[in-house]
XYZ file of C-alpha atoms in Angstrom:
622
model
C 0.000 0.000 0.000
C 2.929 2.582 -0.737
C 4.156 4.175 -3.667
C 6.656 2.313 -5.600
C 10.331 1.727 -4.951
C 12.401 3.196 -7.701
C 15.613 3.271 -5.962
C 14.327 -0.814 -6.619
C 12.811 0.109 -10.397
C 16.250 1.354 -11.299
C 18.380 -1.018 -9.942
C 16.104 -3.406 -12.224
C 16.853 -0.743 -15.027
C 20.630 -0.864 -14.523
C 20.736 -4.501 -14.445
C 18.934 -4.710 -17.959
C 21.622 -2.519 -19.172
C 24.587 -3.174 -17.080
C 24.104 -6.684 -15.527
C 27.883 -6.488 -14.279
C 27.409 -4.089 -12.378
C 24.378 -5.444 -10.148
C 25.430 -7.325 -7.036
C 24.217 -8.524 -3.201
C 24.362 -5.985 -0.218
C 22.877 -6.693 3.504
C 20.808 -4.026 4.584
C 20.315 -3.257 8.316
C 18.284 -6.182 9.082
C 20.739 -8.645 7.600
C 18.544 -9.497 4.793
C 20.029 -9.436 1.394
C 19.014 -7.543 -0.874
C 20.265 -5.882 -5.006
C 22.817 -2.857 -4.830
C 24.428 -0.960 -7.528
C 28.403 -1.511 -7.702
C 29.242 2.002 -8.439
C 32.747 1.807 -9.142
C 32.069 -0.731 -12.145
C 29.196 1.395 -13.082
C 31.513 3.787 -13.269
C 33.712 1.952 -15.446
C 31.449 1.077 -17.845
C 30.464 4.895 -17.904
C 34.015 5.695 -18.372
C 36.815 6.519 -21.024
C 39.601 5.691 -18.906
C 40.559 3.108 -15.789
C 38.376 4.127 -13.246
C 40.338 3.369 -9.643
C 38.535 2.510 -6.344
C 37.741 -1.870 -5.602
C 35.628 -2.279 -2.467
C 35.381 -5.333 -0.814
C 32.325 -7.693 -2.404
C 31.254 -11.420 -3.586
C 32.770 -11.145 -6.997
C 36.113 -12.769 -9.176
C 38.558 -10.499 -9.293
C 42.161 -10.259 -10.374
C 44.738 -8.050 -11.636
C 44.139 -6.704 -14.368
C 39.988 -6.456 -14.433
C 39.011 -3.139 -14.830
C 41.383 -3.164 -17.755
C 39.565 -5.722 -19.330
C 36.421 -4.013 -18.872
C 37.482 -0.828 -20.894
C 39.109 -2.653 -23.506
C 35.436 -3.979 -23.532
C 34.163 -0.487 -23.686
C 36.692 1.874 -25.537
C 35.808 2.477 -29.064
C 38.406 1.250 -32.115
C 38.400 3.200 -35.449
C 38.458 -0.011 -37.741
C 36.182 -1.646 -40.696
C 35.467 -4.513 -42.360
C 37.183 -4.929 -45.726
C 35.513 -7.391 -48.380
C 37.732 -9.506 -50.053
C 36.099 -10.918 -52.684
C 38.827 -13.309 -54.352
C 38.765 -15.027 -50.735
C 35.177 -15.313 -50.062
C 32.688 -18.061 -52.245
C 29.454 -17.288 -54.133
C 30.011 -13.723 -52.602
C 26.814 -12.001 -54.361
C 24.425 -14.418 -52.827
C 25.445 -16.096 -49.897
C 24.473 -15.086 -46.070
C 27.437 -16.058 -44.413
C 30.167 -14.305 -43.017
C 33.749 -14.787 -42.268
C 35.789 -12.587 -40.634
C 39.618 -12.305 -40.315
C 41.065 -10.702 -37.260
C 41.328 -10.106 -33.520
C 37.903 -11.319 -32.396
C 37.248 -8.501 -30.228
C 37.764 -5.750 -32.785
C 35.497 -7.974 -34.637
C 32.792 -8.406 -31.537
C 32.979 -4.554 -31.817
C 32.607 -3.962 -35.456
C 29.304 -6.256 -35.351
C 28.004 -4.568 -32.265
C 25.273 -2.237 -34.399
C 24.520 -4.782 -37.531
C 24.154 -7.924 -35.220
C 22.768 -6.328 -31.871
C 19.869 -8.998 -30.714
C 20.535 -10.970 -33.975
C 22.853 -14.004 -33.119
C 20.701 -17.132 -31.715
C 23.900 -19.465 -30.904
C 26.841 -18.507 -29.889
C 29.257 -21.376 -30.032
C 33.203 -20.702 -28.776
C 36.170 -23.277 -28.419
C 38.409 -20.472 -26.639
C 42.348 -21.475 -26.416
C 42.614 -23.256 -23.444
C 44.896 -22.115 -20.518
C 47.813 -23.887 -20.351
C 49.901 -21.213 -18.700
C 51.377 -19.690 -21.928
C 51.038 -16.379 -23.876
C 48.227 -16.103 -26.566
C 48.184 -14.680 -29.426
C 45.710 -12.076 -29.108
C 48.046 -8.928 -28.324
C 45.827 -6.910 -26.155
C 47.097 -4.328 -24.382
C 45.980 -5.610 -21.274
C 47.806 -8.913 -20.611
C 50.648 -8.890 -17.929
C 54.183 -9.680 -17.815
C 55.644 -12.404 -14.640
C 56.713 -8.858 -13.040
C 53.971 -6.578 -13.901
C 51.589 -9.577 -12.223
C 53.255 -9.689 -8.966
C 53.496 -5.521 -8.415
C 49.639 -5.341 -9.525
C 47.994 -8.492 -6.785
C 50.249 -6.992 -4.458
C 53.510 -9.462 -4.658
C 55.782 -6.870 -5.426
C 56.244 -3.452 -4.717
C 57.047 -0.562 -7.444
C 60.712 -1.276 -7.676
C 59.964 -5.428 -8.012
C 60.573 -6.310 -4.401
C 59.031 -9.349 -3.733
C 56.558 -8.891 -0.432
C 55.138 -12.337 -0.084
C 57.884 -15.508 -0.137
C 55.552 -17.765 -1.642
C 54.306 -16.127 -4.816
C 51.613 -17.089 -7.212
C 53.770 -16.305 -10.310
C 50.962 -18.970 -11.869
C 48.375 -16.881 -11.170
C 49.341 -14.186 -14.285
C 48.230 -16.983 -16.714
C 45.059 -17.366 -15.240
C 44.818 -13.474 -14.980
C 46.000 -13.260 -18.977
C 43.339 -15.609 -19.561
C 40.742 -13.652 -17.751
C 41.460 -10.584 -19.288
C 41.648 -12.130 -22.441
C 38.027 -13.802 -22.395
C 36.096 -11.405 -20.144
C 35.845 -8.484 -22.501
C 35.112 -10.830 -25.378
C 31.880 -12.751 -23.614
C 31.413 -9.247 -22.368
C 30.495 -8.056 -26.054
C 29.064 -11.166 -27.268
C 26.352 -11.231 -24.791
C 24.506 -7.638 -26.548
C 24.438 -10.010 -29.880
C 22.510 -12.374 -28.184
C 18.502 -12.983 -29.092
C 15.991 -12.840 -25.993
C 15.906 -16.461 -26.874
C 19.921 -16.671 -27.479
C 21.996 -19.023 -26.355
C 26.322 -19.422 -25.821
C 28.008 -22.917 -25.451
C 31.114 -22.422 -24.665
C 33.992 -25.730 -24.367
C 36.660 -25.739 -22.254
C 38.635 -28.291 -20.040
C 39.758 -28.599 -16.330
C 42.088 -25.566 -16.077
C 39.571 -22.816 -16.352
C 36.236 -24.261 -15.608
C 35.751 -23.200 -12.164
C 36.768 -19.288 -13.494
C 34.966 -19.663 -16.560
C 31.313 -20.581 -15.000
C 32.095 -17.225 -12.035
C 32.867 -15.232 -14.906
C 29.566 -16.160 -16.906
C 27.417 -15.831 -13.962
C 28.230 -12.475 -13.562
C 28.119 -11.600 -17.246
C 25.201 -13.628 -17.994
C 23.444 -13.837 -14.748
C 23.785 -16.660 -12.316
C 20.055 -17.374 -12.829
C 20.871 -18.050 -16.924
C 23.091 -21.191 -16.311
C 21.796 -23.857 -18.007
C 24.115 -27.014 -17.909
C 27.424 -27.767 -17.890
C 27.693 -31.060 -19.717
C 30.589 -33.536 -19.743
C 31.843 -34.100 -23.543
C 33.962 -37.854 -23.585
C 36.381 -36.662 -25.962
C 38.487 -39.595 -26.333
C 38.219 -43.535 -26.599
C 41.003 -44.587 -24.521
C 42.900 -43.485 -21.651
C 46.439 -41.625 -22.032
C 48.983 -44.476 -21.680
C 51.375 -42.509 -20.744
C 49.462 -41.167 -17.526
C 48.378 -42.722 -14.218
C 45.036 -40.814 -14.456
C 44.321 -38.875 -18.348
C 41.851 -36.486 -19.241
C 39.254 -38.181 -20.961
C 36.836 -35.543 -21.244
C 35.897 -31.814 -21.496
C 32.972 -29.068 -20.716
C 30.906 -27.792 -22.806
C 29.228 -24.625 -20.842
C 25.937 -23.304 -21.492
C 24.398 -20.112 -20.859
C 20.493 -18.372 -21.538
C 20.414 -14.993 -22.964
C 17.421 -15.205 -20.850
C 16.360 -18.304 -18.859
C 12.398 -16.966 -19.415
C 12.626 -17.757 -22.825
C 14.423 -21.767 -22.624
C 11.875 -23.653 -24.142
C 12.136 -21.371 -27.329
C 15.742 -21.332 -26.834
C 16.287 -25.329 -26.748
C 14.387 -27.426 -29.358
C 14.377 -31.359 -28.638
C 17.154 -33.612 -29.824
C 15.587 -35.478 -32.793
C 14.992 -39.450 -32.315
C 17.310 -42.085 -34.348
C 16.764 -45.607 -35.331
C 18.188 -46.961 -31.848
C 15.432 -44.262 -30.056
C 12.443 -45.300 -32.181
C 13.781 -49.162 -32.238
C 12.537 -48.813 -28.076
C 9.037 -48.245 -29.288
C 6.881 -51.231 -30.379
C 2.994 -52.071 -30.050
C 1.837 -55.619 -28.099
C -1.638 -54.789 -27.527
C -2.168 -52.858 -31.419
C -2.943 -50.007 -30.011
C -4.493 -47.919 -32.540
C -2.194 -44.924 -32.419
C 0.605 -46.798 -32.863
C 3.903 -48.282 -31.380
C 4.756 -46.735 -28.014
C 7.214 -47.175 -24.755
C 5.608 -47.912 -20.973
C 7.085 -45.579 -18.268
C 6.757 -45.218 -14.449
C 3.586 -43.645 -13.817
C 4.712 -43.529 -9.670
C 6.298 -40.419 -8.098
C 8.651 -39.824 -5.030
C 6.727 -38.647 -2.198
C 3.024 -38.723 -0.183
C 0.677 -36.686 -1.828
C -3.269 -37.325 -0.058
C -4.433 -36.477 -3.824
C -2.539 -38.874 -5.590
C -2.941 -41.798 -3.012
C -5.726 -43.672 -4.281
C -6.098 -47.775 -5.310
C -6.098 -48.479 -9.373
C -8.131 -51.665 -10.414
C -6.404 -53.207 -13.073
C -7.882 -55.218 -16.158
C -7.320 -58.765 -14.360
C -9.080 -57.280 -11.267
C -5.952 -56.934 -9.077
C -6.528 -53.844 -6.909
C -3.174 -52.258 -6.261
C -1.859 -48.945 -4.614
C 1.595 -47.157 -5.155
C 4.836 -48.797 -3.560
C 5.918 -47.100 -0.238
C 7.496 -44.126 -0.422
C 5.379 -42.710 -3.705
C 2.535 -41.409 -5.079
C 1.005 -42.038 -8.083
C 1.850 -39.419 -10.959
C -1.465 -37.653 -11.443
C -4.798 -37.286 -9.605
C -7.275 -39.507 -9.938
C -9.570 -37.936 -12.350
C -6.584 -37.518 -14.713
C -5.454 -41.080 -14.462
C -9.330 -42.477 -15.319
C -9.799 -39.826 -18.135
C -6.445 -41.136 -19.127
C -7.155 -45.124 -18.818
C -9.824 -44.309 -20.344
C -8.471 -43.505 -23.850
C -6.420 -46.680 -23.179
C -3.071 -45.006 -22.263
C -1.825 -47.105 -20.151
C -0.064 -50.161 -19.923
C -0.798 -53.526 -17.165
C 1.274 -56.442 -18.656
C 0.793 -58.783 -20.955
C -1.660 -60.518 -18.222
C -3.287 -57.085 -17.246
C -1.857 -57.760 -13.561
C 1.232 -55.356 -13.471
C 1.314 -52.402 -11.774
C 0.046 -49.431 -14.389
C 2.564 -47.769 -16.702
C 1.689 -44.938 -18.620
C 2.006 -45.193 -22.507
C 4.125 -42.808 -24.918
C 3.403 -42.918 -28.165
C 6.180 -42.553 -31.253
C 3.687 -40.442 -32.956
C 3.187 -38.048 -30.565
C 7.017 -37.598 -29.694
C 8.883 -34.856 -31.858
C 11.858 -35.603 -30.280
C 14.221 -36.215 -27.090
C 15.501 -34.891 -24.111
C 19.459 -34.089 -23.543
C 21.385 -34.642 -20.939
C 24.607 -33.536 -19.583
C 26.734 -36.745 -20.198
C 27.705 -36.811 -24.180
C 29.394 -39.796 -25.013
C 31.610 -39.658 -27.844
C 29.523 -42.678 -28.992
C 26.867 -39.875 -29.912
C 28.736 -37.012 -30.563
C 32.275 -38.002 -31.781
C 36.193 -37.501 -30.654
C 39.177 -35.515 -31.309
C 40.289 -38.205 -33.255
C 37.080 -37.961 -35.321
C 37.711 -34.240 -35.919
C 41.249 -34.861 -37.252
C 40.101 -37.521 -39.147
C 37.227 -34.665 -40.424
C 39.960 -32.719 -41.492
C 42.313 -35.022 -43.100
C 39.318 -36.438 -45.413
C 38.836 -32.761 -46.791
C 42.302 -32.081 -47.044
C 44.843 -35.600 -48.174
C 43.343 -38.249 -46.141
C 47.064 -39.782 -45.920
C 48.565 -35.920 -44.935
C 48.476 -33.718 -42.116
C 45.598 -32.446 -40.270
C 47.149 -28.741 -39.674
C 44.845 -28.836 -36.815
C 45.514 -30.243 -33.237
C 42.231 -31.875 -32.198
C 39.618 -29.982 -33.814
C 35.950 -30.526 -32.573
C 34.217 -33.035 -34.401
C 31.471 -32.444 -36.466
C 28.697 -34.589 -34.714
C 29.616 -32.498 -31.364
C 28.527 -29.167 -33.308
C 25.722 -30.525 -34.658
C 24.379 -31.484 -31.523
C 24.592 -28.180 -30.691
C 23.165 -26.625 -33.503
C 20.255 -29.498 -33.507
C 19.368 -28.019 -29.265
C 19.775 -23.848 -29.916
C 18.258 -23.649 -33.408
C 15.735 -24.205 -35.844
C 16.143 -25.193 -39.492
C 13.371 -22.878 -41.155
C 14.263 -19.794 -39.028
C 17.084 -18.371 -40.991
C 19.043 -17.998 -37.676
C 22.896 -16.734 -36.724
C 25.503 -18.979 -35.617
C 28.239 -16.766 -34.547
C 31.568 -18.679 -33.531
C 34.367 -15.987 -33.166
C 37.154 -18.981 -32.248
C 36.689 -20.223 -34.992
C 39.619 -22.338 -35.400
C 39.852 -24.929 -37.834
C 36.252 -23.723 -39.053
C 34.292 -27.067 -37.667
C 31.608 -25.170 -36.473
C 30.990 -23.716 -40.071
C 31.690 -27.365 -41.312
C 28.729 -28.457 -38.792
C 26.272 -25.536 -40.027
C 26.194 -26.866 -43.564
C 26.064 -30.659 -42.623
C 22.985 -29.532 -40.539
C 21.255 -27.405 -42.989
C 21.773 -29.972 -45.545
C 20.253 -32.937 -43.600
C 17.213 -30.656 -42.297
C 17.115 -28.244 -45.308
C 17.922 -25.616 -42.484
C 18.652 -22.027 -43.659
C 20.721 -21.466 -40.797
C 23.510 -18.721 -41.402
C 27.140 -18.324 -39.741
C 29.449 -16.080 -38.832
C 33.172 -17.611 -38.274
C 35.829 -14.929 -36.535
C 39.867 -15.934 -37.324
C 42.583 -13.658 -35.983
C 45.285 -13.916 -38.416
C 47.767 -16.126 -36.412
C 50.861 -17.530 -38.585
C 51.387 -20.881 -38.177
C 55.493 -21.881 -36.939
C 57.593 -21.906 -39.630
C 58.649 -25.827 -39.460
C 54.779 -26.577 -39.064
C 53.068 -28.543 -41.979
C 50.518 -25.406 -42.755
C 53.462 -23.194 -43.250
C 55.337 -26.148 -45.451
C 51.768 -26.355 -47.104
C 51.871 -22.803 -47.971
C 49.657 -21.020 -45.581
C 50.321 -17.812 -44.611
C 47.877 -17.315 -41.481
C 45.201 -20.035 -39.735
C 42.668 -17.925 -40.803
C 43.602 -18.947 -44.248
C 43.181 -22.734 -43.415
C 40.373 -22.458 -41.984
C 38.775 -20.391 -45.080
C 39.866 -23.430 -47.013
C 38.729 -26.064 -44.887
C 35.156 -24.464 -45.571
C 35.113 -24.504 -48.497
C 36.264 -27.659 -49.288
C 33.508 -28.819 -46.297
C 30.847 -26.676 -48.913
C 31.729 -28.657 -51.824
C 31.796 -32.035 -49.848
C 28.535 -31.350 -48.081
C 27.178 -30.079 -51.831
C 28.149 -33.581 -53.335
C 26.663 -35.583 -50.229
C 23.162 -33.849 -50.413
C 22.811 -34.683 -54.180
C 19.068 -33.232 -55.002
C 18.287 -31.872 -51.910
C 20.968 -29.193 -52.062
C 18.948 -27.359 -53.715
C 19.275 -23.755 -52.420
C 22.001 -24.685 -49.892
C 23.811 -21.929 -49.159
C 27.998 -23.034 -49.256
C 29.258 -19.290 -49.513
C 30.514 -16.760 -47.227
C 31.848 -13.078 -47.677
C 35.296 -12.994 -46.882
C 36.201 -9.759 -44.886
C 39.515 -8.914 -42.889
C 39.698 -6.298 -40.210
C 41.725 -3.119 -41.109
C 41.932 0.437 -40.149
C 39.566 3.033 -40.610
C 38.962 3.561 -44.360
C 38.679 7.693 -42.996
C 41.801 9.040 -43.783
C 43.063 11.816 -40.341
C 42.783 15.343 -41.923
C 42.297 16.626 -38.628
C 44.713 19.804 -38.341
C 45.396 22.721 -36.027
C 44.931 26.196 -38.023
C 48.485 27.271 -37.575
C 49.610 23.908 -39.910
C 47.907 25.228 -42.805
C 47.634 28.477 -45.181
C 46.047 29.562 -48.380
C 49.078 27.986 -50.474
C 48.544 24.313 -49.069
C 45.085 24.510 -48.963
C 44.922 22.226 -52.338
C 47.150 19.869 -51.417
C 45.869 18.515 -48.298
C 44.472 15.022 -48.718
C 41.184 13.652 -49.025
C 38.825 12.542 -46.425
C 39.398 8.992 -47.616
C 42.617 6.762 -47.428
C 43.751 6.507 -51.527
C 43.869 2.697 -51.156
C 40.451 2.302 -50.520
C 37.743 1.218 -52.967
C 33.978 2.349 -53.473
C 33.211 -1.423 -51.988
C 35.157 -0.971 -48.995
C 33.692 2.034 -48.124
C 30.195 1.065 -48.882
C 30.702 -2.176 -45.915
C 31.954 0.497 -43.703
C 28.508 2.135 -44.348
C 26.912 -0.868 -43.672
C 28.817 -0.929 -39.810
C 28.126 2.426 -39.436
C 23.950 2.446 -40.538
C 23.919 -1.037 -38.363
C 22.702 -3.127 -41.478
C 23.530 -6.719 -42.281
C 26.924 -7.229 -44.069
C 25.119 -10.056 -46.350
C 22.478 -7.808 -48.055
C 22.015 -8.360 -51.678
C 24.434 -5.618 -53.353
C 23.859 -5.059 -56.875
C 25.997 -2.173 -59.143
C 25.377 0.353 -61.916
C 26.367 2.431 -63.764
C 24.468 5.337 -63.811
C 26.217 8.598 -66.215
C 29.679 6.648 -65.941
C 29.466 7.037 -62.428
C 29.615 3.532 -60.178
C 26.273 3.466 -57.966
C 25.847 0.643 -55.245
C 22.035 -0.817 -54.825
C 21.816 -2.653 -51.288
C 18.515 -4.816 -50.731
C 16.803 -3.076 -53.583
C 16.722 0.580 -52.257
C 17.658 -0.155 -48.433
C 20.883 2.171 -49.239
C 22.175 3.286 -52.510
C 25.716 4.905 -52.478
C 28.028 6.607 -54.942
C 31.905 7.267 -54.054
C 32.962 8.396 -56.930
C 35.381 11.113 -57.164
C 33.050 13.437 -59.064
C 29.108 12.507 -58.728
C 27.224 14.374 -61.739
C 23.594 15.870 -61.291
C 22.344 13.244 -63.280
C 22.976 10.626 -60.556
C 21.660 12.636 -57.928
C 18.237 12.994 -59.766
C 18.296 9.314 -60.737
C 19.336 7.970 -56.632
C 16.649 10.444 -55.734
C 13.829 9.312 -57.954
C 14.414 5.745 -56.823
C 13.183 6.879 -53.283
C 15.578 4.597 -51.181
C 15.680 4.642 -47.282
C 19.091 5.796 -47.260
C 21.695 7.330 -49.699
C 25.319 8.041 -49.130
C 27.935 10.061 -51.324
C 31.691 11.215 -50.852
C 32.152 14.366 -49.693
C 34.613 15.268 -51.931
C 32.388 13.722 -54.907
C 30.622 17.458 -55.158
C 33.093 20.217 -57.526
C 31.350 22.562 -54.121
C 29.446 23.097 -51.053
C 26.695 24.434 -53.436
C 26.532 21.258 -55.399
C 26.511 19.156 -52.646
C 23.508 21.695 -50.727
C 21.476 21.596 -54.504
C 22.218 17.662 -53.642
C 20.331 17.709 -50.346
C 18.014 20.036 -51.936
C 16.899 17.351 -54.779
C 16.475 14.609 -52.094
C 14.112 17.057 -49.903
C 11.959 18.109 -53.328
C 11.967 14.355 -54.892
C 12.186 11.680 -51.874
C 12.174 13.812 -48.282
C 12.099 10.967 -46.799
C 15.191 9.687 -47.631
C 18.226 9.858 -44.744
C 21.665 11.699 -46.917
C 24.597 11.017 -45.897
C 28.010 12.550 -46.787
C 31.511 10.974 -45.462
């Protein structure tokens, strides 16, 4: 009977947009109750390191608040196409990306906000080494010891008994925490993100998820059997590894998971003694742990045999369920009609099966089954390239639980490794006729000179990894015969470069009339019309695979996106003529270079056509 809390209402506010930042306080009572962790809301408020920890129930290490404004801090790079790299470019709806994953994360924050259904990442486990992403925020031995407090300023050790281990774990912290960070904003309301990883970092990895993801969004962590033997060369080997999985919101589940479809071993369990009319079926316990007064009542069964639950249990439903049920003949009493009732499930009426969190390699496959994956697509009798890629039948698993085949949803996988995942997306969509779509993320690593990818003739894993695609593309292609008709194999090849904005930012006193031609344009010289028209794309938050078409329009070069979504021209000069004709076409959007008009009055009679002929198109100039 009081007016509502919004100290409360906010709090719920923040947490929508800052769930980091949202944690447990005790008020005067003792009770517990949400508070607002200021200092990391300022952080993520913040253009620099903001200083201050207070004590709290959170993971923490060295090296944090870092990671959270590399999260936050703004990069001026684009997406390049590279169109000799990339496969049925014009058409096809997948992506891959070459680069440091979290400029990538970043560059895909505005076209795939809300978009991405499964996130799927096999991040480089910790085995207390350096990684190859360079960010800025990883830690030396010494810089580790002065910043947990194991060394002073001048590299005195203060504690005997250091933790020098404890930078790799930091590194690795600071290396995934900005990058699940960012992937969780790309995430449907009905998203999901499995993540695999082994021993080493499970414990941090499901603390660092619940406070990204929220604690209440765990899902499972399910044991993957990798392997088919032990390790002979160990007392005790590591026959298996996590696969992690997190709600974008736990509400939404049931849309998020779809059942795991039945094979011939599942539907082999179903059969039909008594003909029942609907079909063949399996018995199951109809009996349930516990005394309920409502569900303790004595069943008659077809011989006459009055019988009651066993001690200790219930029976499942009520009684006026259970005789509506009988019935309708759904239940099951023995062959002599004496057995204690069991409740019928019918094949017909199943679309599918439950998982659970044990995942033999029986089901799902082995790292030797990935390398043998690779080798088939590559020189069955060469090298892999790879160290124990996933195998397919793992991904697919995954794929078959977080998506659905006629929903035309995003797969992002920004590890993407040896490219299995991609591999696994077209094997689905070609056994379902799925149009799901994928996005793979590469950083351009270069393999060690004396490795067999280098000796092969690879310059980066990235570039593997495109190849392994497509070769997967055209495999998949052959093995679907007629039904791969309309199965998308393609992706648009893009690297990660600098800004395609060239920095004619000067003071007043470094120029005068006499230099005033010769300062350079707004855009770098290397660049093409194409590159700058993706960068558009980034910048308007549109899709990078929309249909692009190109004309020429007055010799000028004119770019058509999704019939009239955006049409651009970056020519040097842009003539009247093209104006008018962009104009007439009434797109959404339409976007020229700056330097394209001979004068601020052509480019003002520009903005002047488009408010006469189609005012309700949004101009753009860069």
């Amino acid at each position: 009977m009081t007016s509502p809390d919004l100290t409360d209402s906010n709090i719920g506010k923040l947490a929508d947009l800052f769930p980091t930042v949202v944690t447990e306080s005790v008020d005067a009572d003792g009770n517990f109750k949400m508070a607002v962790d200021f200092d990391l809301l300022r952080q993520e408020l913040s253009d620099h390191v903001v200083d201050g920890p207070q004590e709290r129930y959170q993971l923490d290490w060295p090296g944090k608040r870092a990671a959270t404004f590399a999260a936050n801090a703004p990069i001026a790079k684009t997406l390049r196409p590279v169109r000799e790299e990339s496969v049925d470019f014009e058409t096809t709806k997948n992506l891959f990306i070459e680069g440091d994953n979290l400029d990538a994360l970043k560059l895909l924050q505005e076209s795939y906000l809300g978009k991405v259904k499964l996130i799927y990442i096999d991040p480089p486990y910790n085995t207390g080494s350096d990684f190859v992403y360079s960010d800025t925020f990883s830690q030396t031995s010494a810089e580790y010891l002065r910043n947990s407090g194991q060394a002073d300023d001048n590299g005195v050790r203060l504690i005997a008994n250091t933790e020098a281990n404890g930078r790799f774990h930091s590194d690795w912290l600071s290396m995934i925490y900005p990058r699940l960070k960012l992937s969780r904003n790309l995430l449907t309301d009905d998203g999901v993100i499995f993540i695999s990883i082994d021993d080493n970092e499970i414990g941090q990895l499901r603390r660092i998820c619940d406070e990204i993801f929220g604690e209440a969004n765990f899902l499972a962590q399910v044991v993957w059997q990798k392997r088919t033997s032990p390790e002979a060369r160990k007392r005790i080997g590591a026959g298996h590894e996590y696969v992690v999985m997190y709600a974008r919101d736990r509400a939404n589940v049931e849309a998020a998971l779809a059942p795991l479809p039945l094979d011939e071993k599942d539907r082999a369990a179903f059969n039909n003694p008594d003909d029942d009319p609907r079909g063949r079926w399996v018995s199951s316990d109809f009996t349930a742990p516990g005394y309920r007064p409502n569900q303790m009542y004595e069943i008659v069964t077809p011989s006459g045999l009055t019988v009651g639950p066993p001690p200790g249990r219930c029976w499942m439903n009520i009684e006026s369920e259970y005789k509506s049920q009988v019935s309708e003949g759904r239940f099951w009493f023995g062959p002599d009609g004496k057995g204690i009732p069991r409740r019928k499930t019918y094949l017909a009426e199943r679309d599918g099966k439950s998982a659970w969190t044990w995942w033999p390699n029986s089901e799902v496959g082995h790292t030797q089954e990935g390398t043998r994956e690779v080798r088939a697509l590559f020189d069955k009798n060469g090298p892999t390239y790879f160290d124990y890629p996933k195998p397919v039948r793992l991904l697919r698993r995954i794929i078959q639980l977080a998506t659905h085949p006629d929903a035309d949803e995003v797969i992002l996988d920004f590890f993407a490794g040896s490219g299995s995942m991609a591999h696994a997306v077209l094997a689905q969509n070609a056994a379902d006729e799925g149009s799901r779509r994928f996005i793979m993320v590469q950083i351009d690593e270069v393999p060690a000179s004396q490795s067999d990818a280098a000796k092969a003739g690879y310059g980066s894993i990235a570039e593997i990894s495109r190849d392994r695609i497509r070769r997967a593309g055209a495999s998949v292609l052959k093995g679907a015969a007629l039904t791969s008709v309309g199965l998308d194999t393609g992706f648009r090849s893009f690297k990660i470069d600098s800004t395609n904005m060239a920095d004619v930012l000067r003071a007043p006193d470094d120029t005068d009339q006499l230099a005033l031609d010769q300062l350079e344009g707004s855009v770098k010289p290397d660049r093409s019309g194409e590159d700058l028209l993706f960068q558009v794309l980034l910048d308007w938050g549109l899709e990078l695979t929309m249909p692009i078409s190109v004309e020429q329009i007055d010799g000028n070069e004119v770019f058509v996106v999704e019939d009239g979504a955006l049409i651009a021209c970056f020519d040097e000069l842009v003539s009247p003529v093209v104006v008018h004709s962009i104009a007439k076409r009434q797109p959404l959007r339409a976007v020229f270079r700056d330097s394209g008009f001979t004068s601020d009055a052509a480019r003002i009679n520009a903005e002047q056509v488009f408010r006469e002929v189609s005012p309700a198109t949004d101009v753009k100039a860069i």
